[in-house]
CSV table of C-alpha atoms in Angstrom, one decimal:
chain,number,residue,atom,x,y,z
I,22,UNK,CA,-3.3,14.3,8.3
I,23,UNK,CA,-6.3,14.0,5.9
I,24,UNK,CA,-6.7,12.5,2.4
I,25,UNK,CA,-10.1,12.3,0.6
I,26,UNK,CA,-13.4,14.0,1.6
I,27,UNK,CA,-16.7,12.6,0.5
I,28,UNK,CA,-20.3,13.9,0.5
I,29,UNK,CA,-22.0,11.0,2.3
I,30,UNK,CA,-21.1,9.2,5.5
I,31,UNK,CA,-21.7,5.9,3.7
I,32,UNK,CA,-18.8,6.5,1.4
I,33,UNK,CA,-16.3,7.2,4.2
I,34,UNK,CA,-13.5,4.8,4.9
I,35,UNK,CA,-9.9,4.6,6.3
I,36,UNK,CA,-8.6,7.4,3.9
I,37,UNK,CA,-11.9,9.2,3.2
I,38,UNK,CA,-13.8,11.4,5.7
I,39,UNK,CA,-17.3,12.7,5.1
I,40,UNK,CA,-17.7,16.5,4.7
I,41,UNK,CA,-20.0,16.4,7.7
I,42,UNK,CA,-17.4,15.0,10.0
I,43,UNK,CA,-14.7,17.3,8.7
I,44,UNK,CA,-16.9,20.3,9.4
I,45,UNK,CA,-17.5,19.0,12.9
I,46,UNK,CA,-13.8,18.7,13.5
I,47,UNK,CA,-12.9,22.1,12.1
I,48,UNK,CA,-15.8,23.6,14.1
I,49,UNK,CA,-14.3,22.0,17.3
I,50,UNK,CA,-10.9,23.6,16.5
I,51,UNK,CA,-12.5,27.0,16.0
I,52,UNK,CA,-14.7,26.8,19.0
I,53,UNK,CA,-11.8,25.8,21.2
I,54,UNK,CA,-9.4,28.5,20.0
I,55,UNK,CA,-6.9,26.3,18.2
I,56,UNK,CA,-4.5,28.3,16.1
I,57,UNK,CA,-3.5,26.9,12.7
I,58,UNK,CA,-0.3,27.7,10.9
I,59,UNK,CA,1.4,27.3,7.5
I,60,UNK,CA,4.9,25.9,7.5
I,61,UNK,CA,6.1,29.2,6.0
I,62,UNK,CA,5.0,30.8,9.2
I,63,UNK,CA,6.6,28.2,11.5
I,64,UNK,CA,9.9,28.6,9.8
I,65,UNK,CA,10.1,32.1,11.3
I,66,UNK,CA,8.8,31.3,14.8
I,67,UNK,CA,10.7,30.2,17.9
I,68,UNK,CA,7.6,29.4,20.0
I,69,UNK,CA,3.9,28.8,19.3
I,70,UNK,CA,0.7,28.9,21.5
I,71,UNK,CA,-0.1,25.7,23.4
I,72,UNK,CA,-3.2,25.2,21.3
I,73,UNK,CA,-1.5,25.1,17.9
I,74,UNK,CA,-2.2,22.7,15.0
I,75,UNK,CA,-1.1,22.2,11.4
I,76,UNK,CA,-3.8,20.8,9.1
I,77,UNK,CA,-2.4,18.7,6.2
I,78,UNK,CA,-4.1,17.2,3.2
I,79,UNK,CA,-2.2,14.8,1.0
I,80,UNK,CA,-2.6,14.3,-2.8
I,81,UNK,CA,-4.5,17.5,-3.8
I,82,UNK,CA,-7.6,15.5,-4.9
I,83,UNK,CA,-10.4,17.4,-6.4
I,84,UNK,CA,-12.7,16.5,-3.5
I,85,UNK,CA,-10.4,18.6,-1.3
I,86,UNK,CA,-11.1,21.6,-3.5
I,87,UNK,CA,-14.8,20.9,-3.4
I,88,UNK,CA,-15.3,20.2,0.3
I,89,UNK,CA,-12.2,21.2,2.3
I,90,UNK,CA,-11.3,24.5,0.8
I,91,UNK,CA,-14.7,26.2,1.5
I,92,UNK,CA,-14.7,24.9,5.1
I,93,UNK,CA,-11.2,26.3,5.7
I,94,UNK,CA,-12.4,29.6,4.5
I,95,UNK,CA,-15.6,29.4,6.5
I,96,UNK,CA,-13.8,28.8,9.8
I,97,UNK,CA,-10.8,31.0,8.9
I,98,UNK,CA,-8.4,28.1,9.3
I,99,UNK,CA,-5.1,27.4,7.5
I,100,UNK,CA,-3.9,24.1,5.9
I,101,UNK,CA,-1.1,22.7,3.8
I,102,UNK,CA,-2.0,20.6,0.7
I,103,UNK,CA,0.7,18.3,-0.7
I,104,UNK,CA,1.1,17.7,-4.4
I,105,UNK,CA,2.2,14.4,-6.2
I,106,UNK,CA,3.4,16.3,-9.2
I,107,UNK,CA,3.3,13.6,-11.8
I,108,UNK,CA,-0.4,13.2,-11.3
I,109,UNK,CA,-1.6,16.8,-11.6
I,110,UNK,CA,-4.7,16.8,-13.7
I,111,UNK,CA,-4.9,13.0,-13.7
I,112,UNK,CA,-6.1,10.6,-11.0
I,113,UNK,CA,-4.6,8.8,-8.0
I,114,UNK,CA,-3.2,6.0,-10.2
I,115,UNK,CA,-0.6,5.0,-7.5
I,116,UNK,CA,-3.5,3.2,-5.7
I,117,UNK,CA,-3.7,0.7,-8.5
I,118,UNK,CA,-7.0,2.1,-9.8
I,119,UNK,CA,-7.9,2.6,-13.5
I,120,UNK,CA,-8.0,6.2,-14.5
I,121,UNK,CA,-11.8,6.1,-14.8
I,122,UNK,CA,-12.2,4.8,-11.2
I,123,UNK,CA,-9.6,6.8,-9.3
I,124,UNK,CA,-10.0,10.1,-7.4
I,125,UNK,CA,-9.4,13.1,-9.6
I,126,UNK,CA,-6.2,15.2,-8.9
I,127,UNK,CA,-6.5,19.0,-9.2
I,128,UNK,CA,-5.3,20.6,-12.4
I,129,UNK,CA,-2.7,23.4,-12.5
I,130,UNK,CA,-5.4,26.0,-12.8
I,131,UNK,CA,-7.3,24.6,-9.8
I,132,UNK,CA,-4.1,24.6,-7.7
I,133,UNK,CA,-3.4,28.2,-8.7
I,134,UNK,CA,-7.0,29.2,-7.8
I,135,UNK,CA,-7.0,27.9,-4.2
I,136,UNK,CA,-7.7,30.4,-1.6
I,137,UNK,CA,-5.0,31.9,0.6
I,138,UNK,CA,-5.9,29.6,3.6
I,139,UNK,CA,-4.1,26.9,1.7
I,140,UNK,CA,-0.3,26.5,1.4
I,141,UNK,CA,1.0,24.1,-1.2
I,142,UNK,CA,3.8,21.6,-0.5
I,143,UNK,CA,5.6,18.6,-2.0
I,144,UNK,CA,4.4,15.0,-2.0
I,145,UNK,CA,7.1,13.8,-4.3
I,146,UNK,CA,6.9,13.4,-8.1
I,147,UNK,CA,5.7,9.8,-8.6
I,148,UNK,CA,4.3,9.0,-5.1
I,149,UNK,CA,6.8,6.1,-4.6
I,150,UNK,CA,8.2,5.0,-1.2
I,151,UNK,CA,11.5,6.8,-0.7
I,152,UNK,CA,13.0,3.7,1.1
I,153,UNK,CA,12.7,1.8,-2.2
I,154,UNK,CA,14.5,4.4,-4.3
I,155,UNK,CA,18.2,4.9,-4.8
I,156,UNK,CA,19.9,8.2,-4.0
I,157,UNK,CA,20.0,9.1,-7.7
I,158,UNK,CA,16.3,8.2,-8.1
I,159,UNK,CA,15.4,10.5,-5.2
I,160,UNK,CA,17.5,13.3,-6.7
I,161,UNK,CA,15.7,12.8,-10.1
I,162,UNK,CA,12.3,12.8,-8.4
I,163,UNK,CA,13.2,16.3,-6.9
I,164,UNK,CA,14.4,17.5,-10.3
I,165,UNK,CA,11.1,16.5,-11.9
I,166,UNK,CA,9.1,18.3,-9.2
I,167,UNK,CA,11.1,21.5,-9.7
I,168,UNK,CA,10.5,21.3,-13.5
I,169,UNK,CA,6.7,21.2,-13.0
I,170,UNK,CA,6.9,24.1,-10.5
I,171,UNK,CA,9.0,26.2,-12.8
I,172,UNK,CA,7.2,25.5,-16.0
I,173,UNK,CA,3.8,26.3,-14.5
I,174,UNK,CA,4.8,29.2,-12.2
I,175,UNK,CA,3.4,27.4,-9.1
I,176,UNK,CA,3.9,28.8,-5.7
I,177,UNK,CA,5.0,25.7,-3.6
I,178,UNK,CA,6.6,26.0,-0.1
I,179,UNK,CA,9.5,23.6,0.5
I,180,UNK,CA,7.7,21.3,3.0
I,181,UNK,CA,7.6,17.6,2.0
I,182,UNK,CA,5.1,15.0,3.0
I,183,UNK,CA,6.7,11.6,2.5
I,184,UNK,CA,4.4,9.3,0.4
I,185,UNK,CA,3.0,6.6,2.7
I,186,UNK,CA,4.9,8.4,5.5
I,187,UNK,CA,7.9,6.4,4.2
I,188,UNK,CA,11.6,7.2,4.2
I,189,UNK,CA,14.9,5.5,4.9
I,190,UNK,CA,15.0,5.3,8.7
I,191,UNK,CA,18.4,3.6,9.6
I,192,UNK,CA,22.0,4.6,9.8
I,193,UNK,CA,23.8,5.8,6.7
I,194,UNK,CA,20.7,5.6,4.5
I,195,UNK,CA,18.8,7.9,6.8
I,196,UNK,CA,21.7,10.4,6.9
I,197,UNK,CA,22.1,10.3,3.1
I,198,UNK,CA,18.4,10.8,2.6
I,199,UNK,CA,18.3,13.8,4.8
I,200,UNK,CA,21.3,15.3,3.0
I,201,UNK,CA,19.5,14.9,-0.3
I,202,UNK,CA,16.4,16.6,1.1
I,203,UNK,CA,18.4,19.4,2.6
I,204,UNK,CA,20.4,19.8,-0.7
I,205,UNK,CA,17.0,20.3,-2.5
I,206,UNK,CA,16.2,23.1,0.0
I,207,UNK,CA,13.3,21.3,1.7
I,208,UNK,CA,12.8,22.9,5.1
I,209,UNK,CA,10.4,20.4,6.7
I,210,UNK,CA,9.8,16.7,6.2
I,211,UNK,CA,6.6,15.0,7.4
I,212,UNK,CA,6.2,11.3,8.3
I,213,UNK,CA,3.2,9.8,10.2
I,214,UNK,CA,4.2,8.9,13.8
I,215,UNK,CA,0.7,9.5,15.2
I,216,UNK,CA,1.9,11.6,18.1
I,217,UNK,CA,1.8,15.4,18.9
I,218,UNK,CA,5.1,17.3,18.3
I,219,UNK,CA,7.0,19.6,20.5
I,220,UNK,CA,8.0,22.9,19.0
I,221,UNK,CA,10.6,23.8,17.9
I,222,UNK,CA,10.7,20.4,16.2
I,223,UNK,CA,13.3,17.9,17.5
I,224,UNK,CA,14.1,17.0,13.8
I,225,UNK,CA,12.7,19.1,11.0
I,226,UNK,CA,12.8,16.1,8.7
I,227,UNK,CA,10.9,13.7,11.1
I,228,UNK,CA,7.8,15.7,11.9
I,229,UNK,CA,5.0,13.4,13.2
I,230,UNK,CA,1.5,13.6,11.8
I,231,UNK,CA,-1.7,12.2,13.3
I,232,UNK,CA,-3.8,10.1,10.9
I,233,UNK,CA,-7.5,11.1,10.9
I,234,UNK,CA,-9.6,8.3,9.6
I,235,UNK,CA,-13.1,8.4,8.1
I,236,UNK,CA,-14.6,6.3,10.9
I,237,UNK,CA,-13.2,8.5,13.8
I,238,UNK,CA,-15.9,10.0,16.0
I,239,UNK,CA,-15.6,13.5,17.3
I,240,UNK,CA,-14.5,12.1,20.6
I,241,UNK,CA,-11.8,10.1,18.9
I,242,UNK,CA,-10.6,13.2,17.0
I,243,UNK,CA,-10.4,15.2,20.3
I,244,UNK,CA,-8.4,12.5,22.0
I,245,UNK,CA,-6.1,12.0,18.9
I,246,UNK,CA,-5.2,15.7,18.7
I,247,UNK,CA,-4.4,15.8,22.4
I,248,UNK,CA,-2.6,12.4,22.9
I,249,UNK,CA,-2.0,10.9,19.4
I,250,UNK,CA,-3.2,7.5,18.3
I,251,UNK,CA,-4.1,5.3,21.3
I,252,UNK,CA,-4.4,1.5,21.2
I,253,UNK,CA,-8.2,1.7,21.6
I,254,UNK,CA,-8.4,3.2,18.1
């Protein structure tokens, strides 16, 4: 799980990785014969090679277009980019930044122009925590996503990365949430979890992702993709 990419190592932080580190990590995957997949491919598969990985980028920030997209093409690797639909062509205002200080979000034209190494998915409409929304508010969020997709003729695969990795996790609320997600034809739901997954997934709506941080060394990256997040990180 990636978020922002920056040009200089000095700018990297928890949610922002330098382009140099990202290139090292993708080079490692390529050199070690990892296979990358889109969710549209996984939907049709019953088994995958042992060295399989899904690269995900949240928020479709413009820096992903500038830095990540060319690297994916260079190394012939696939990735899934997740769209917070209300913010297309704006900035990541959910982080509490002013519009002039936030990270730019791709425009419709930029999303349509992404190379075929990139699969688009859902990251909700308003980037709010699902656990804080009522069932009707979640339904309305999906309706607004679909409106943007239809009005702009976007190709978006029905995989959903939960904002903040957050969703109702207990009892009836969890069951109701998954029913709403299924009703809206979402085929895969992604949380965080920081552990590798077995495939086929135990629960298609609770797929774990490993959080890659800007300060992670290449060794940390190698350990994370093999074992998940360990306490020493």
